[in-house]
Coordinates of C-alpha atoms and ligand atoms in Angstrom, one line a residue:
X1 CA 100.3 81.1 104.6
X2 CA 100.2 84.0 106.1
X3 CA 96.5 86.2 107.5
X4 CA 95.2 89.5 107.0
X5 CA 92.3 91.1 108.3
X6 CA 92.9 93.9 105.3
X7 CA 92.8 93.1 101.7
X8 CA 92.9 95.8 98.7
X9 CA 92.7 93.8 95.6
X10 CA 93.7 95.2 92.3
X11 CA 94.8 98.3 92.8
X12 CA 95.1 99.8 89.0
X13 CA 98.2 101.8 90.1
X14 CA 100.1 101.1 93.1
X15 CA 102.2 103.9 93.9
X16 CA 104.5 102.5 96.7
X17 CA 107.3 105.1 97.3
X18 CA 109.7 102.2 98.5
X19 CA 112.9 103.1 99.8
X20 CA 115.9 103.3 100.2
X21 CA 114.9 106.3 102.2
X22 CA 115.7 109.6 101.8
X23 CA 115.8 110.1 98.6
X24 CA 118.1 112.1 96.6
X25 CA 118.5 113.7 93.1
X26 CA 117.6 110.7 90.5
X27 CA 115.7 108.3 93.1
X28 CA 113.4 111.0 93.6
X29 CA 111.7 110.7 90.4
X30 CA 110.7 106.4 91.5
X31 CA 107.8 106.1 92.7
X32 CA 107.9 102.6 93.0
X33 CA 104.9 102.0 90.6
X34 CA 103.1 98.6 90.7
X35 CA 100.1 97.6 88.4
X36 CA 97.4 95.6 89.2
X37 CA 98.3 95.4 92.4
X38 CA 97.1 93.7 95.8
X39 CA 97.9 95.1 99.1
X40 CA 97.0 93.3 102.5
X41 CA 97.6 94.5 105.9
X42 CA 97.5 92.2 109.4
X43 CA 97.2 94.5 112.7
X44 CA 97.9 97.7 110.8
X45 CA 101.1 95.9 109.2
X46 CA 101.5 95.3 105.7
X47 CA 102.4 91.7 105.0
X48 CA 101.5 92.0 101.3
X49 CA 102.5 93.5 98.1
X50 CA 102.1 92.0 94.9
X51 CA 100.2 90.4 91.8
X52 CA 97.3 88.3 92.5
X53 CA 98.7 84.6 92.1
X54 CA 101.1 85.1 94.4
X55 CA 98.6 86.9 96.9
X56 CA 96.4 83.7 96.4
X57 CA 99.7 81.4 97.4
X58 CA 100.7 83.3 100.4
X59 CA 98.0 85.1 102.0
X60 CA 94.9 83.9 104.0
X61 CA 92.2 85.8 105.3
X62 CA 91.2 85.8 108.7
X63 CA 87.4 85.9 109.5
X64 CA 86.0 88.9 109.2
X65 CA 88.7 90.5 106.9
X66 CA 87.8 93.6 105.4
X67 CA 88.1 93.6 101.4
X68 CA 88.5 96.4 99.1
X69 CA 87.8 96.1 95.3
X70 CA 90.6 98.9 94.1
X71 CA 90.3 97.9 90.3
X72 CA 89.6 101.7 89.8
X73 CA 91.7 103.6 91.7
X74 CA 95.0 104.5 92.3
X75 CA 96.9 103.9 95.8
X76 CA 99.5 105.8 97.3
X77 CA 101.3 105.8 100.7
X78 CA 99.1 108.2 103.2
X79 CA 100.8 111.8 103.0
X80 CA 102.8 112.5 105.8
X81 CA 102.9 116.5 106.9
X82 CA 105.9 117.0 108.7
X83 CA 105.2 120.9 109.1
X84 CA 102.1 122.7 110.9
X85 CA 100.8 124.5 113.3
X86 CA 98.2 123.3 113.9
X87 CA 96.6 123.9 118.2
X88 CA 95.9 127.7 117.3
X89 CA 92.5 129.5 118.1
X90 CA 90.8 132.8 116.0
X91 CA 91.2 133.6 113.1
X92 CA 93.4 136.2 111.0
X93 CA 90.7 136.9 107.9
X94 CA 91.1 140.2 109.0
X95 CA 94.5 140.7 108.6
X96 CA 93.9 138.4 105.5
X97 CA 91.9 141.6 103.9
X98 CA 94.8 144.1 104.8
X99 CA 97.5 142.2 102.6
X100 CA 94.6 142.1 99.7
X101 CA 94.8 145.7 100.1
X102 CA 98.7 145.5 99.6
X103 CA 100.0 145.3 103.7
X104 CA 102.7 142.8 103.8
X105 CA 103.2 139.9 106.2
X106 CA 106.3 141.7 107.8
X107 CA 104.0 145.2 108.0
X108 CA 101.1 143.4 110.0
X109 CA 104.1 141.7 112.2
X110 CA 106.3 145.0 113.1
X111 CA 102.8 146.6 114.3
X112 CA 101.7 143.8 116.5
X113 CA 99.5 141.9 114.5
X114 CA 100.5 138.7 112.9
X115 CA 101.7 135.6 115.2
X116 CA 100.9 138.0 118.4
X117 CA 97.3 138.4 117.2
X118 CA 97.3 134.2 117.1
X119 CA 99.1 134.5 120.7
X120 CA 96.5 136.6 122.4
X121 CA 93.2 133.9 120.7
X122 CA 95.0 131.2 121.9
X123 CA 95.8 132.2 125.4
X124 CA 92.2 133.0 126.1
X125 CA 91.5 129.9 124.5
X126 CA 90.9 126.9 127.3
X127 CA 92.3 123.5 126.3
X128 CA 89.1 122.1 125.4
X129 CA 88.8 124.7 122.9
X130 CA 91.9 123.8 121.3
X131 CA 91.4 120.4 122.1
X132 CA 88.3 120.3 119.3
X133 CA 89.4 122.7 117.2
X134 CA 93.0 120.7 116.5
X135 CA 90.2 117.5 116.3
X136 CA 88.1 118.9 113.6
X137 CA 91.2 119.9 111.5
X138 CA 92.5 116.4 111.7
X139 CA 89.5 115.5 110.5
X140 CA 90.1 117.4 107.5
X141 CA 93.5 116.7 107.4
X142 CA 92.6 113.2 106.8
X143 CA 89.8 113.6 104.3
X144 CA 92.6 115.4 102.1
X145 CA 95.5 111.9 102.8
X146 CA 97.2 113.3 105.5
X147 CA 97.3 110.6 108.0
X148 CA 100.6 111.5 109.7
X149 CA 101.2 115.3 110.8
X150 CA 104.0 117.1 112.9
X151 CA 102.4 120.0 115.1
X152 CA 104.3 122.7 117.0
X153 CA 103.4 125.0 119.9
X154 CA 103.9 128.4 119.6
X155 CA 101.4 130.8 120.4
X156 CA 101.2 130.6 124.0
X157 CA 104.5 132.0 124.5
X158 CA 104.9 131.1 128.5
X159 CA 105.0 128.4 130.5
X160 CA 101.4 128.2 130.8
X161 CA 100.0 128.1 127.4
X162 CA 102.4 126.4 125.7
X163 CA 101.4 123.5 128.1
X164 CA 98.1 123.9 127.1
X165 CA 98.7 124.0 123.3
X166 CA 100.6 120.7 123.8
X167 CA 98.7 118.9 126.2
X168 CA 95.7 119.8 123.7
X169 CA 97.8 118.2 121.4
X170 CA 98.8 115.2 123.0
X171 CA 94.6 114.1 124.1
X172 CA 94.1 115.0 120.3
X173 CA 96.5 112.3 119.4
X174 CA 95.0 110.0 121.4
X175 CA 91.4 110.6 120.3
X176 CA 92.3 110.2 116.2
X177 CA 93.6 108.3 114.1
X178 CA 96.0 110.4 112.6
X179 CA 99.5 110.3 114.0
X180 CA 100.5 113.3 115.4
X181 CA 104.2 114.0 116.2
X182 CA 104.1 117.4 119.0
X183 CA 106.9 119.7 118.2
X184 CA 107.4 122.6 121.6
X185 CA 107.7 126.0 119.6
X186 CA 108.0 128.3 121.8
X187 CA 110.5 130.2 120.4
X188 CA 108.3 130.9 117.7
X189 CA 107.9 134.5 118.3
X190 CA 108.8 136.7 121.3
X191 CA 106.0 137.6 123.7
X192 CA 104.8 141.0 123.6
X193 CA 105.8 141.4 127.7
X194 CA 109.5 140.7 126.6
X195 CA 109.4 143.0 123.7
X196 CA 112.2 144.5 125.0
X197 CA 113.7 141.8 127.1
X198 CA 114.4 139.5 124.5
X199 CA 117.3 137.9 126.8
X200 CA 115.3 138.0 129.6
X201 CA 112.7 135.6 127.7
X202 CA 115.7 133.2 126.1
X203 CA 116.6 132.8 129.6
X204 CA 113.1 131.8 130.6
X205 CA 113.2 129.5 127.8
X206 CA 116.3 127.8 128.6
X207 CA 116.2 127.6 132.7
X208 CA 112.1 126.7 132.6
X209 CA 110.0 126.4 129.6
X210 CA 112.2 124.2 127.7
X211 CA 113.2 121.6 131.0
X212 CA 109.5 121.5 132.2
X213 CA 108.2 120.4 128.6
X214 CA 111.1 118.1 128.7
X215 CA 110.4 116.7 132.1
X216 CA 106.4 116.3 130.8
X217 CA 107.5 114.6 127.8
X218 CA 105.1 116.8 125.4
X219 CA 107.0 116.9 122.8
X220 CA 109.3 114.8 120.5
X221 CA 110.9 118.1 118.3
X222 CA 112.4 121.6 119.6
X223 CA 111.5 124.0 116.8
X224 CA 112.8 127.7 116.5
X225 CA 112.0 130.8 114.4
X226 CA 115.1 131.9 113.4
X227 CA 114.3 135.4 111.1
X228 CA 115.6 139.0 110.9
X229 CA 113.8 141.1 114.4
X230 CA 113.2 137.1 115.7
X231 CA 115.8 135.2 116.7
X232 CA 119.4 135.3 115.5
X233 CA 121.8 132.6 114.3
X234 CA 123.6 133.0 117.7
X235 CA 120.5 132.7 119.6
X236 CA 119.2 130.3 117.7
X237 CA 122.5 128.5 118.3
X238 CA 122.0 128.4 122.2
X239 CA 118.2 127.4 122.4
X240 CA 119.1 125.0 120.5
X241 CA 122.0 123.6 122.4
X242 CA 119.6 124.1 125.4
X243 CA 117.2 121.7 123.6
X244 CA 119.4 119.3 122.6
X245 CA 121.1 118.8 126.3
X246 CA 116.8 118.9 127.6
X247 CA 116.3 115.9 125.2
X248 CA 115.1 117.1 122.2
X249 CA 115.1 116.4 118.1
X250 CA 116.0 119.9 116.4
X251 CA 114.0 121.5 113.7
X252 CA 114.6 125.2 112.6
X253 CA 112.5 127.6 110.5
X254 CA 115.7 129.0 108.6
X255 CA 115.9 131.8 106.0
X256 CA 112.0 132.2 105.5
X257 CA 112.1 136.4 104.5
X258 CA 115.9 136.5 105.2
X259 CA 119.1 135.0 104.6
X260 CA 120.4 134.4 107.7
X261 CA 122.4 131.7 107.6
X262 CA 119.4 129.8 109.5
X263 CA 120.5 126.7 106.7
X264 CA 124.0 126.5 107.4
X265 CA 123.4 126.5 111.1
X266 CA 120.6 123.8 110.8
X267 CA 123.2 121.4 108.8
X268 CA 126.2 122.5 111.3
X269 CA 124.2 121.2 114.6
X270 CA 122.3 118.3 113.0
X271 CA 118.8 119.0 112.7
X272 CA 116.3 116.7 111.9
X273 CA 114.8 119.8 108.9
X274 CA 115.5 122.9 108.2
X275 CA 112.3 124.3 106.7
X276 CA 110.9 127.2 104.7
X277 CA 114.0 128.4 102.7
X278 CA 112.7 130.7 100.7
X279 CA 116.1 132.7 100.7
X280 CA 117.9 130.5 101.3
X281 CA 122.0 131.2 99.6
X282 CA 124.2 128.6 97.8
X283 CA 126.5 127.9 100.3
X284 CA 123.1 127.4 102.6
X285 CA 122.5 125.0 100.0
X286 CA 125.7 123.3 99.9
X287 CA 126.1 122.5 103.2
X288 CA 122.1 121.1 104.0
X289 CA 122.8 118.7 100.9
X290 CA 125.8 117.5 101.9
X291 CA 124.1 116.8 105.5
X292 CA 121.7 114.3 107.1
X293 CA 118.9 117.2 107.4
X294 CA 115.8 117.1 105.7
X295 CA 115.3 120.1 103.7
X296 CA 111.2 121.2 104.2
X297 CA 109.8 123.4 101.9
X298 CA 106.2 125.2 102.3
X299 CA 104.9 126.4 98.6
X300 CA 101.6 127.0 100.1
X301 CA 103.6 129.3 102.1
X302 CA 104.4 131.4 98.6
X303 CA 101.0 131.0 97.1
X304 CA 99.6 132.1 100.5
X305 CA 101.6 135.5 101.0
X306 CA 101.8 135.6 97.3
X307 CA 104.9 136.0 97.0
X308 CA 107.5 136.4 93.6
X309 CA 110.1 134.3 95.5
X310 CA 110.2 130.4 95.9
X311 CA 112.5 128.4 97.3
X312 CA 114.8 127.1 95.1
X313 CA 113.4 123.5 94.7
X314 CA 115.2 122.6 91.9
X315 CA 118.6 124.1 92.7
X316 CA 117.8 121.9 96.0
X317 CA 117.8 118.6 94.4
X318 CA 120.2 119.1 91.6
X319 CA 122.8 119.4 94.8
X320 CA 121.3 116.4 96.7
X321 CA 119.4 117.7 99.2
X322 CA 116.3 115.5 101.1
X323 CA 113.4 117.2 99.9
X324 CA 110.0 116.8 101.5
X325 CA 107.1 119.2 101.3
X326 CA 104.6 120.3 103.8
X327 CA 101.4 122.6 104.7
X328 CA 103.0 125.0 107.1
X329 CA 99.1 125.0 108.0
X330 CA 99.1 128.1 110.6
X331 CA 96.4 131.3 110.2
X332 CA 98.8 133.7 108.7
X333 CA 101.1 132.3 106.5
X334 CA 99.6 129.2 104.7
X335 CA 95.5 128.5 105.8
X336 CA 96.3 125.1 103.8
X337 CA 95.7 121.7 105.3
X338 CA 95.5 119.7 102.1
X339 CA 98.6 118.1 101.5
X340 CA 97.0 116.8 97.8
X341 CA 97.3 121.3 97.5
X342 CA 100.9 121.0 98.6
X343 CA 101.8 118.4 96.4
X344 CA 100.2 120.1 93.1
X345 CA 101.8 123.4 94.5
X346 CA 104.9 121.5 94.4
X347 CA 104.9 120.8 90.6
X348 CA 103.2 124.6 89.6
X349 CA 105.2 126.9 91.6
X350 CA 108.9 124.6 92.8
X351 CA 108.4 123.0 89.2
X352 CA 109.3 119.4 90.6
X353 CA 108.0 116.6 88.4
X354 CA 104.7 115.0 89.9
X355 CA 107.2 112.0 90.9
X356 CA 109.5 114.4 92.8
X357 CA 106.2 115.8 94.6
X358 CA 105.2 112.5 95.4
X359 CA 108.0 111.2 97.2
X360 CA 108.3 114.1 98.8
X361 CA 105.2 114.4 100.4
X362 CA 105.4 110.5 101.8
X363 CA 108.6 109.1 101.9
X364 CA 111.1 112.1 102.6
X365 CA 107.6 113.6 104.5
X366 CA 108.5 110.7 106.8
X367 CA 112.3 111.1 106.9
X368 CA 112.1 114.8 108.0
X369 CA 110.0 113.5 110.8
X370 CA 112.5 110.4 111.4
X371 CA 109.0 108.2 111.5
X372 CA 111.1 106.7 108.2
X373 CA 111.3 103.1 109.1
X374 CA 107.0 103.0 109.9
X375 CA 105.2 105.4 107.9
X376 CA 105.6 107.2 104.2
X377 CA 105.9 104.2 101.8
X378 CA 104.3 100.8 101.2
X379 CA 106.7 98.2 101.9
X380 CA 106.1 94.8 103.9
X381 CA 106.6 95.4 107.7
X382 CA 105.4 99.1 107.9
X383 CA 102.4 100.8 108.5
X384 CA 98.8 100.4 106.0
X385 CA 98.5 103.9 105.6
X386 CA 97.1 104.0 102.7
X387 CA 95.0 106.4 100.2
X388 CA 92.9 105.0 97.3
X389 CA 91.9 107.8 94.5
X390 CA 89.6 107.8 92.4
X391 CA 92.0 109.2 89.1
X392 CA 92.8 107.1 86.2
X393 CA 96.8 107.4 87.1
X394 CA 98.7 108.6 89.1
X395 CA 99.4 111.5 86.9
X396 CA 95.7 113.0 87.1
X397 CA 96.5 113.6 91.0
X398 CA 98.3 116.5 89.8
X399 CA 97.0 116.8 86.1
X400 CA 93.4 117.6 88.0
X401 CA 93.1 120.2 90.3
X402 CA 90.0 121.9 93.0
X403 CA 88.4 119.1 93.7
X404 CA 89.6 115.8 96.0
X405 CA 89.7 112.8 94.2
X406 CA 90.9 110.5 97.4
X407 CA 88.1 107.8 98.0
X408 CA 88.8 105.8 101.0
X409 CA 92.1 106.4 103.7
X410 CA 93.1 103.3 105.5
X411 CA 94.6 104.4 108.4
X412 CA 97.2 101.8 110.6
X413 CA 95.1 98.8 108.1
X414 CA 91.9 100.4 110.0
X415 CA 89.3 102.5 107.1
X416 CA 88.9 105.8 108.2
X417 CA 86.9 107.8 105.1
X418 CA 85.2 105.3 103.4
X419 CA 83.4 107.3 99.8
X420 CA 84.9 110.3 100.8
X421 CA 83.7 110.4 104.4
X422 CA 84.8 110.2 108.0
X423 CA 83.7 106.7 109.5
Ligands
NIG1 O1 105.9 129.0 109.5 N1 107.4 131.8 110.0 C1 106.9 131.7 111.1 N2 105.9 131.0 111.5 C2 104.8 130.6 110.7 C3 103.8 131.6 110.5 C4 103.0 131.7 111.8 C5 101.9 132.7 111.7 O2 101.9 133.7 110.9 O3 101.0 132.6 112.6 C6 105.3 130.0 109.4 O4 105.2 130.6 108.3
FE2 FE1 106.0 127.2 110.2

């Protein structure tokens, strides 16, 4: 016999997402579905997956276990968010109200609003500030599944402040439950006191910035806008290389607004994701599905900027690619933590089938964040995360929209919303 101090009996639908991990083209649309399902965790570790009578043979419950009746609801694997931004401070509703009155994203940018409004909130911000505000967002995070999320630096643009963003980070991830996997982004934008120095900043990047958030260990991932007036593919190229020798797991914002060639570059030096993609071209595609790099795509991004153009989700898989989707959750592109949104913005605007969005918000969620092996499915040996809605199938996740069906969130076999609230 084996003991768990977590039971879930009877799950109506069990969606498990079980590998093999990533998945491509046709194993995107299993979900790994089990009916009637029991689920049981010891010490945040799933022992247990299966029908009742063999539950009854095999498992034991240690004193004290904690049951849940799931005869109503529907499980899934916790969503895993392997895109945000999410140690930022003020607010961008202003700039919000200009591109209601027809200003575009790139229009606020070229005249110094956009990411450089975000830059000067968050260096007057202390690290307390960001400290609570990245703790209340987790918070919601949570209540809407997420219960892993990827977080980048980014608006602090020097030494300094992108400490303080990931320092604020790394105490957040301590305090919650959610696991939070720091990206350093400072090449995110360039600061306003290099406007003109660009390769005077690169450098700062390379001989300093980058080694001394190395040498801190603050963060796992080395992200990097590359974008038309950002950073080129060249430069992009070096920072990278930079990174890579300072220690760290590449991830590139690639062919957002333009085509660069951000993709191609992404599979060519083996990056963990290439994300966004919205213009992305077919031989960008090509190469990223015939390579180990997870392909991210952000339709709250679309939705958010209200844009015509998507990326080519479809197109993406047909060639193979490892599709995930995430939140992009940052103040100017995509004010969306709900990675239930993402998921039904997956099947209205990329026109992925609710199976597709499934996996890739869990299991491919958790490959672009090479946290594969623990968290995104349900499978014997990883993680109990684990969501429990209250929809008749799986289906209605998607099928019903504006309100949030998820019930209880079992985070590492521990219940962190219980009825739809933080415990
Ligand atoms: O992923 N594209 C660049 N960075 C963010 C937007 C950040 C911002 O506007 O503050 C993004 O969309
Ligand atoms: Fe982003």
């Amino acid at each position: 016999m084996i003991s768990a101090d977590l039971i879930v009996q009877n799950c109506r639908q069990l969606v498990t997402c079980r590998g093999p991990i990533p998945k491509r083209g046709l194993a995107l649309r299993d979900v790994g579905l089990a009916e009637k399902a029991w689920i049981a965790s010891s010490k945040g570790e799933i022992i247990f997956i299966g029908k009742e009578k063999a539950f009854r043979q095999s498992v034991r419950a240690v004193r004290g276990a904690v049951r849940i009746d799931a005869s109503g609801l529907v499980g899934l694997p916790g969503f895993v968010d392997s895109h945000t931004h999410l140690p930022f401070a003020g607010s961008r509703v202003k700039e919000f109200r200009l591109r209601l009155q027809g200003a575009t994203y790139l229009e606020l940018a070229k005249k110094g609003m956009g990411i450089q409004t975000t830059v000067r909130a968050t260096r007057r911000a202390t690290k307390g500030e960001l400290l609570s505000l990245c703790l209340t967002r987790l918070d919601r995070m949570m209540l809407n599944g997420a219960t892993t999320v990827e977080a980048k630096s980014g608006y602090g643009l020097n030494l300094r402040d992108e400490i303080k963003q990931l320092e604020a980070l790394k105490e957040a991830a301590q305090l919650h439950p959610v696991d939070v996997v720091p990206t350093f982004m400072g090449a995110h934008d360039i600061p306003k006191e290099y406007k003109t120095r660009k390769g005077a900043y690169i450098n700062l990047l390379m001989d300093k910035i980058i080694p001394e958030v190395s040498r801190r260990k603050l963060a796992e991932f080395f992200d990097i806008f590359c974008e038309e007036g950002v950073y080129s593919v060249e430069e992009t190229r070096r920072l990278v290389e930079a990174a890579r020798r300072a220690g760290f797991k590449i991830r590139i914002h690639a062919d957002e607004f333009s085509a660069l060639g951000g993709a191609e570059l992404a599979a060519e030096v083996g990056a963990a994701s290439a994300d966004h993609l919205i213009s992305i071209t077919e031989e960008g595609i090509r190469s990223l599905s015939r390579s180990e790099t997870a392909v991210t795509l952000l339709p709250s991004v679309s939705f958010f900027l209200m844009l015509e153009k998507k990326a080519p989700a479809r197109r993406l898989i047909a060639a193979g690619a490892a599709l995930n989707l995430a939140s992009d959750f940052n103040p100017g592109s995509s004010m969306v933590g709900s990675m239930l949104f993402v998921m039904q913005l997956g099947v209205y605007l990329l026109k992925l089938s609710i199976e597709e969005a499934l996996n890739a918000v869990t299991a491919n969620g958790a490959y672009a964040l090479r946290r594969h092996e623990s968290v995104g499915s349900l499978e014997v040996g990883k993680k109990m995360d684990l969501l429990l809605c209250d929809v008749p199938d799986y289906p209605s996740l998607v099928y019903e929209l504006g309100w949030n069906p998820i019930r209880h969130v079992i985070k590492n076999g521990r219940v962190v919303v219980r009825d739809g609230r933080r415990v």
